[in-house]
């Protein structure tokens, strides 16, 4: 069952989205070479709570942190720890928070200092892939339209698409139906106004293959090449969409 949100629920999700993006502004003040990912997690936790929200990932299926921080070849679900951010890293920050029971999910990948041109392109084109996907969103369009647009954009830019993880419905739960894959899996489900979905391309510079680390959370590229991630929570409307976690 795909839930259709009421006006009241949409308003709460808008508020959650605003507070999510406020948290990114706070993160950006601190995300510099020398900071540990654990310190960033603490900053996020305290900021989110101060704003009357709950960090959705903390304790979720045992996940131990308020934010996922994935560096370089880490694709998703990196656990904050003693790792020190350094010049030349790319850092994906994936944050889900809830406000009065409604979740907002967003990811940004940051470039720290100087990186090679192909890595910069990876980061920029992963954001581009999100926008190619979201451009398809409106009542009556199919999930497949989003998936195909992202996949085509990625391939046109020489990038590969991670298939093991997908976007998702979101609302009173962090993960709801439908799945929103970043590759064409023939999903003919039609979008309706009032659905809320997280669209989140995860694109690799090298091969699409990934593996799960021994910590049971961190997903890494098999070939050790970098991966980027970009995500927003999106409301489907009659003739388009509204990005609830827009900057
Ligand atoms: N933002 C992630 C997602 O889209 C949520 C992190 S999952 C967790 O699915 F398990 F690490 F909490
Ligand atoms: Co998500």
Short mmCIF file of C-alpha atoms and ligand atoms in Angstrom, two decimals:
data_model
loop_
_atom_site.label_atom_id
_atom_site.label_comp_id
_atom_site.label_asym_id
_atom_site.label_seq_id
_atom_site.Cartn_x
_atom_site.Cartn_y
_atom_site.Cartn_z
CA UNK A 1 0.00 0.00 0.00
CA UNK A 2 1.39 3.38 -1.00
CA UNK A 3 0.21 6.07 1.39
CA UNK A 4 -1.25 9.35 0.13
CA UNK A 5 -0.45 12.13 2.58
CA UNK A 6 -3.08 14.56 3.87
CA UNK A 7 -2.50 18.34 3.80
CA UNK A 8 -1.62 18.16 7.50
CA UNK A 9 0.92 15.38 6.94
CA UNK A 10 2.46 17.25 4.01
CA UNK A 11 2.82 20.35 6.18
CA UNK A 12 4.66 18.31 8.84
CA UNK A 13 6.93 16.80 6.18
CA UNK A 14 7.67 20.31 4.84
CA UNK A 15 8.69 21.30 8.34
CA UNK A 16 10.84 18.17 8.73
CA UNK A 17 12.44 18.96 5.35
CA UNK A 18 13.26 22.53 6.38
CA UNK A 19 14.85 21.36 9.60
CA UNK A 20 16.80 18.69 7.73
CA UNK A 21 18.28 21.32 5.40
CA UNK A 22 19.01 23.66 8.33
CA UNK A 23 21.08 20.80 9.73
CA UNK A 24 23.08 20.59 6.50
CA UNK A 25 23.88 24.31 6.82
CA UNK A 26 25.20 23.57 10.31
CA UNK A 27 27.22 20.59 9.03
CA UNK A 28 28.77 22.78 6.32
CA UNK A 29 30.20 25.10 9.00
CA UNK A 30 32.17 22.21 10.51
CA UNK A 31 32.99 19.88 7.63
CA UNK A 32 36.67 20.80 7.14
CA UNK A 33 39.94 18.84 7.05
CA UNK A 34 40.86 17.71 10.57
CA UNK A 35 37.37 17.02 11.94
CA UNK A 36 36.44 13.44 12.80
CA UNK A 37 33.23 11.90 11.53
CA UNK A 38 32.30 11.16 15.18
CA UNK A 39 32.52 14.86 16.04
CA UNK A 40 30.23 15.65 13.08
CA UNK A 41 27.77 13.04 14.34
CA UNK A 42 27.68 14.71 17.76
CA UNK A 43 27.12 18.13 16.17
CA UNK A 44 24.28 16.72 14.06
CA UNK A 45 22.67 14.94 17.00
CA UNK A 46 22.66 18.01 19.23
CA UNK A 47 21.46 20.35 16.47
CA UNK A 48 18.61 18.04 15.42
CA UNK A 49 17.40 17.56 19.00
CA UNK A 50 17.66 21.31 19.73
CA UNK A 51 15.31 21.87 16.77
CA UNK A 52 12.64 19.60 18.25
CA UNK A 53 13.38 16.71 15.89
CA UNK A 54 14.55 13.11 16.27
CA UNK A 55 17.48 11.62 14.32
CA UNK A 56 15.72 8.71 12.60
CA UNK A 57 18.73 6.45 12.07
CA UNK A 58 19.88 6.40 15.72
CA UNK A 59 18.98 2.91 16.92
CA UNK A 60 17.29 1.99 13.63
CA UNK A 61 17.92 -1.75 13.26
CA UNK A 62 20.88 -1.19 15.55
CA UNK A 63 22.49 1.60 13.52
CA UNK A 64 24.56 3.48 16.13
CA UNK A 65 24.60 7.10 14.87
CA UNK A 66 22.45 10.14 14.02
CA UNK A 67 23.83 10.48 10.50
CA UNK A 68 25.51 8.26 7.89
CA UNK A 69 28.90 9.58 6.71
CA UNK A 70 30.48 7.75 3.79
CA UNK A 71 33.91 8.81 2.51
CA UNK A 72 35.44 8.18 -0.95
CA UNK A 73 34.89 4.49 -1.85
CA UNK A 74 32.23 4.14 0.84
CA UNK A 75 28.87 4.17 -0.92
CA UNK A 76 26.39 4.44 1.98
CA UNK A 77 25.82 3.82 5.69
CA UNK A 78 29.33 4.74 6.82
CA UNK A 79 29.38 4.78 10.63
CA UNK A 80 30.86 7.93 12.22
CA UNK A 81 34.05 7.18 14.16
CA UNK A 82 37.66 8.25 14.56
CA UNK A 83 38.21 8.81 10.86
CA UNK A 84 39.65 12.26 10.18
CA UNK A 85 38.38 14.16 7.13
CA UNK A 86 41.23 15.28 4.89
CA UNK A 87 41.88 17.40 1.83
CA UNK A 88 40.97 15.47 -1.32
CA UNK A 89 38.13 13.45 0.25
CA UNK A 90 34.56 13.33 -0.98
CA UNK A 91 32.13 12.98 1.90
CA UNK A 92 28.51 11.82 1.57
CA UNK A 93 26.34 12.96 4.44
CA UNK A 94 22.99 11.14 4.58
CA UNK A 95 20.59 12.53 7.16
CA UNK A 96 17.09 11.41 8.09
CA UNK A 97 15.19 13.29 10.81
CA UNK A 98 11.60 13.20 11.99
CA UNK A 99 9.41 16.07 13.15
CA UNK A 100 6.20 15.20 15.03
CA UNK A 101 6.47 11.68 13.62
CA UNK A 102 7.15 12.58 9.97
CA UNK A 103 10.49 11.90 8.31
CA UNK A 104 12.61 13.82 5.83
CA UNK A 105 15.61 12.18 4.15
CA UNK A 106 18.38 13.98 2.24
CA UNK A 107 21.97 13.36 1.19
CA UNK A 108 24.69 15.69 -0.03
CA UNK A 109 28.17 14.71 -1.19
CA UNK A 110 30.79 17.34 -0.34
CA UNK A 111 34.13 17.89 -2.03
CA UNK A 112 36.88 18.67 0.49
CA UNK A 113 39.63 20.82 -1.01
CA UNK A 114 41.19 19.65 -4.27
CA UNK A 115 40.06 16.49 -6.02
CA UNK A 116 40.81 15.20 -9.54
CA UNK A 117 38.47 16.42 -12.30
CA UNK A 118 36.85 13.01 -12.76
CA UNK A 119 35.93 12.88 -9.07
CA UNK A 120 34.49 16.40 -9.20
CA UNK A 121 32.45 15.35 -12.24
CA UNK A 122 31.22 12.26 -10.37
CA UNK A 123 29.89 14.42 -7.55
CA UNK A 124 28.29 17.01 -9.86
CA UNK A 125 26.76 14.42 -12.16
CA UNK A 126 25.27 12.47 -9.26
CA UNK A 127 23.35 15.63 -8.36
CA UNK A 128 22.50 15.98 -12.06
CA UNK A 129 21.13 12.43 -12.08
CA UNK A 130 18.81 13.31 -9.20
CA UNK A 131 17.47 16.28 -11.18
CA UNK A 132 17.05 14.15 -14.32
CA UNK A 133 14.98 11.71 -12.24
CA UNK A 134 12.88 14.25 -10.39
CA UNK A 135 12.02 16.01 -13.67
CA UNK A 136 9.86 12.97 -14.51
CA UNK A 137 7.77 13.23 -11.35
CA UNK A 138 4.09 14.14 -11.68
CA UNK A 139 0.75 12.44 -11.17
CA UNK A 140 0.34 9.62 -13.69
CA UNK A 141 4.06 9.11 -14.35
CA UNK A 142 5.55 5.73 -13.45
CA UNK A 143 8.36 4.84 -11.07
CA UNK A 144 10.08 3.38 -14.09
CA UNK A 145 10.26 6.81 -15.74
CA UNK A 146 12.34 8.12 -12.82
CA UNK A 147 14.57 5.03 -12.79
CA UNK A 148 15.25 5.15 -16.51
CA UNK A 149 16.03 8.86 -16.51
CA UNK A 150 18.58 8.45 -13.71
CA UNK A 151 20.15 5.40 -15.34
CA UNK A 152 20.43 7.11 -18.72
CA UNK A 153 21.93 10.25 -17.21
CA UNK A 154 24.49 8.20 -15.30
CA UNK A 155 25.50 6.14 -18.32
CA UNK A 156 25.62 9.20 -20.59
CA UNK A 157 28.15 10.64 -18.13
CA UNK A 158 30.24 7.47 -17.96
CA UNK A 159 29.14 6.51 -14.44
CA UNK A 160 27.76 3.23 -13.11
CA UNK A 161 24.63 2.80 -11.00
CA UNK A 162 24.59 0.95 -7.67
CA UNK A 163 21.70 -1.52 -7.76
CA UNK A 164 21.76 -3.01 -4.27
CA UNK A 165 20.26 0.11 -2.68
CA UNK A 166 17.25 2.08 -3.90
CA UNK A 167 15.12 5.13 -3.14
CA UNK A 168 11.85 4.65 -1.28
CA UNK A 169 8.53 6.02 -0.13
CA UNK A 170 8.77 8.04 3.09
CA UNK A 171 6.38 9.59 5.61
CA UNK A 172 5.33 8.29 9.02
CA UNK A 173 8.04 5.67 8.44
CA UNK A 174 11.55 6.26 7.13
CA UNK A 175 11.08 3.55 4.52
CA UNK A 176 7.69 3.02 2.86
CA UNK A 177 6.48 1.67 -0.45
CA UNK A 178 7.27 2.06 -3.29
CA UNK A 179 10.92 1.26 -4.01
CA UNK A 180 12.48 3.86 -6.33
CA UNK A 181 15.40 2.13 -8.09
CA UNK A 182 18.08 4.06 -9.95
CA UNK A 183 18.03 1.53 -12.78
CA UNK A 184 15.18 0.23 -14.92
CA UNK A 185 13.48 -2.70 -13.20
CA UNK A 186 10.18 -2.39 -15.11
CA UNK A 187 8.33 -0.90 -12.15
CA UNK A 188 5.04 0.26 -13.70
CA UNK A 189 3.62 1.69 -10.44
CA UNK A 190 1.92 5.04 -11.15
CA UNK A 191 2.59 8.12 -9.08
CA UNK A 192 -0.32 9.98 -7.49
CA UNK A 193 -0.50 13.46 -6.01
CA UNK A 194 0.20 13.28 -2.27
CA UNK A 195 2.76 10.47 -2.47
CA UNK A 196 6.13 11.31 -0.92
CA UNK A 197 9.29 9.57 -2.13
CA UNK A 198 13.03 9.78 -1.54
CA UNK A 199 14.93 9.80 -4.84
CA UNK A 200 18.58 8.94 -4.24
CA UNK A 201 21.04 8.05 -6.99
CA UNK A 202 24.25 6.35 -5.79
CA UNK A 203 26.73 6.47 -8.67
CA UNK A 204 30.24 5.02 -9.02
CA UNK A 205 33.25 6.21 -10.99
CA UNK A 206 34.29 2.61 -11.66
CA UNK A 207 32.30 -0.58 -11.63
CA UNK A 208 28.80 -0.81 -10.13
CA UNK A 209 29.84 -3.66 -7.86
CA UNK A 210 29.73 -3.10 -4.11
CA UNK A 211 30.23 -5.15 -0.95
CA UNK A 212 29.20 -4.98 2.69
CA UNK A 213 32.00 -4.43 5.20
CA UNK A 214 32.54 -6.50 8.34
CA UNK A 215 30.77 -3.85 10.45
CA UNK A 216 27.55 -5.01 8.71
CA UNK A 217 26.68 -1.45 7.64
CA UNK A 218 29.27 0.23 5.47
CA UNK A 219 28.79 -0.45 1.77
CA UNK A 220 31.94 0.04 -0.36
CA UNK A 221 32.82 -0.16 -4.02
CA UNK A 222 34.49 -3.43 -4.92
CA UNK A 223 37.19 -1.71 -7.01
CA UNK A 224 37.99 0.94 -4.38
CA UNK A 225 37.02 3.82 -6.71
CA UNK A 226 34.90 6.68 -5.34
CA UNK A 227 31.11 6.75 -5.11
CA UNK A 228 28.75 9.71 -4.74
CA UNK A 229 25.18 10.02 -3.42
CA UNK A 230 22.55 12.75 -3.73
CA UNK A 231 19.06 12.57 -2.27
CA UNK A 232 15.94 14.59 -1.58
CA UNK A 233 12.48 13.90 -0.21
CA UNK A 234 9.95 14.80 -2.91
CA UNK A 235 6.18 15.39 -2.89
CA UNK A 236 4.28 14.29 -6.01
CA UNK A 237 1.77 16.92 -7.21
CA UNK A 238 -0.86 17.01 -9.98
CA UNK A 239 1.48 18.53 -12.50
CA UNK A 240 4.93 18.04 -11.05
CA UNK A 241 6.67 17.90 -7.72
CA UNK A 242 7.85 19.82 -4.70
CA UNK A 243 11.29 19.11 -3.20
CA UNK A 244 10.68 19.06 0.55
CA UNK A 245 14.40 19.11 1.38
CA UNK A 246 15.36 21.86 -1.08
CA UNK A 247 18.19 24.20 -0.22
N1 LIG B 1 19.02 7.64 4.30
C1 LIG B 1 19.08 6.22 4.38
C2 LIG B 1 18.09 5.66 3.39
O1 LIG B 1 17.70 6.30 2.53
C3 LIG B 1 18.78 5.78 5.72
C4 LIG B 1 19.91 5.23 6.45
S1 LIG B 1 19.49 3.71 6.87
C5 LIG B 1 20.18 3.33 8.32
O2 LIG B 1 17.68 4.56 3.41
F1 LIG B 1 19.84 2.08 8.44
F2 LIG B 1 21.43 3.51 8.31
F3 LIG B 1 19.64 3.95 9.30
CO1 LIG B 2 16.77 7.42 1.62
#
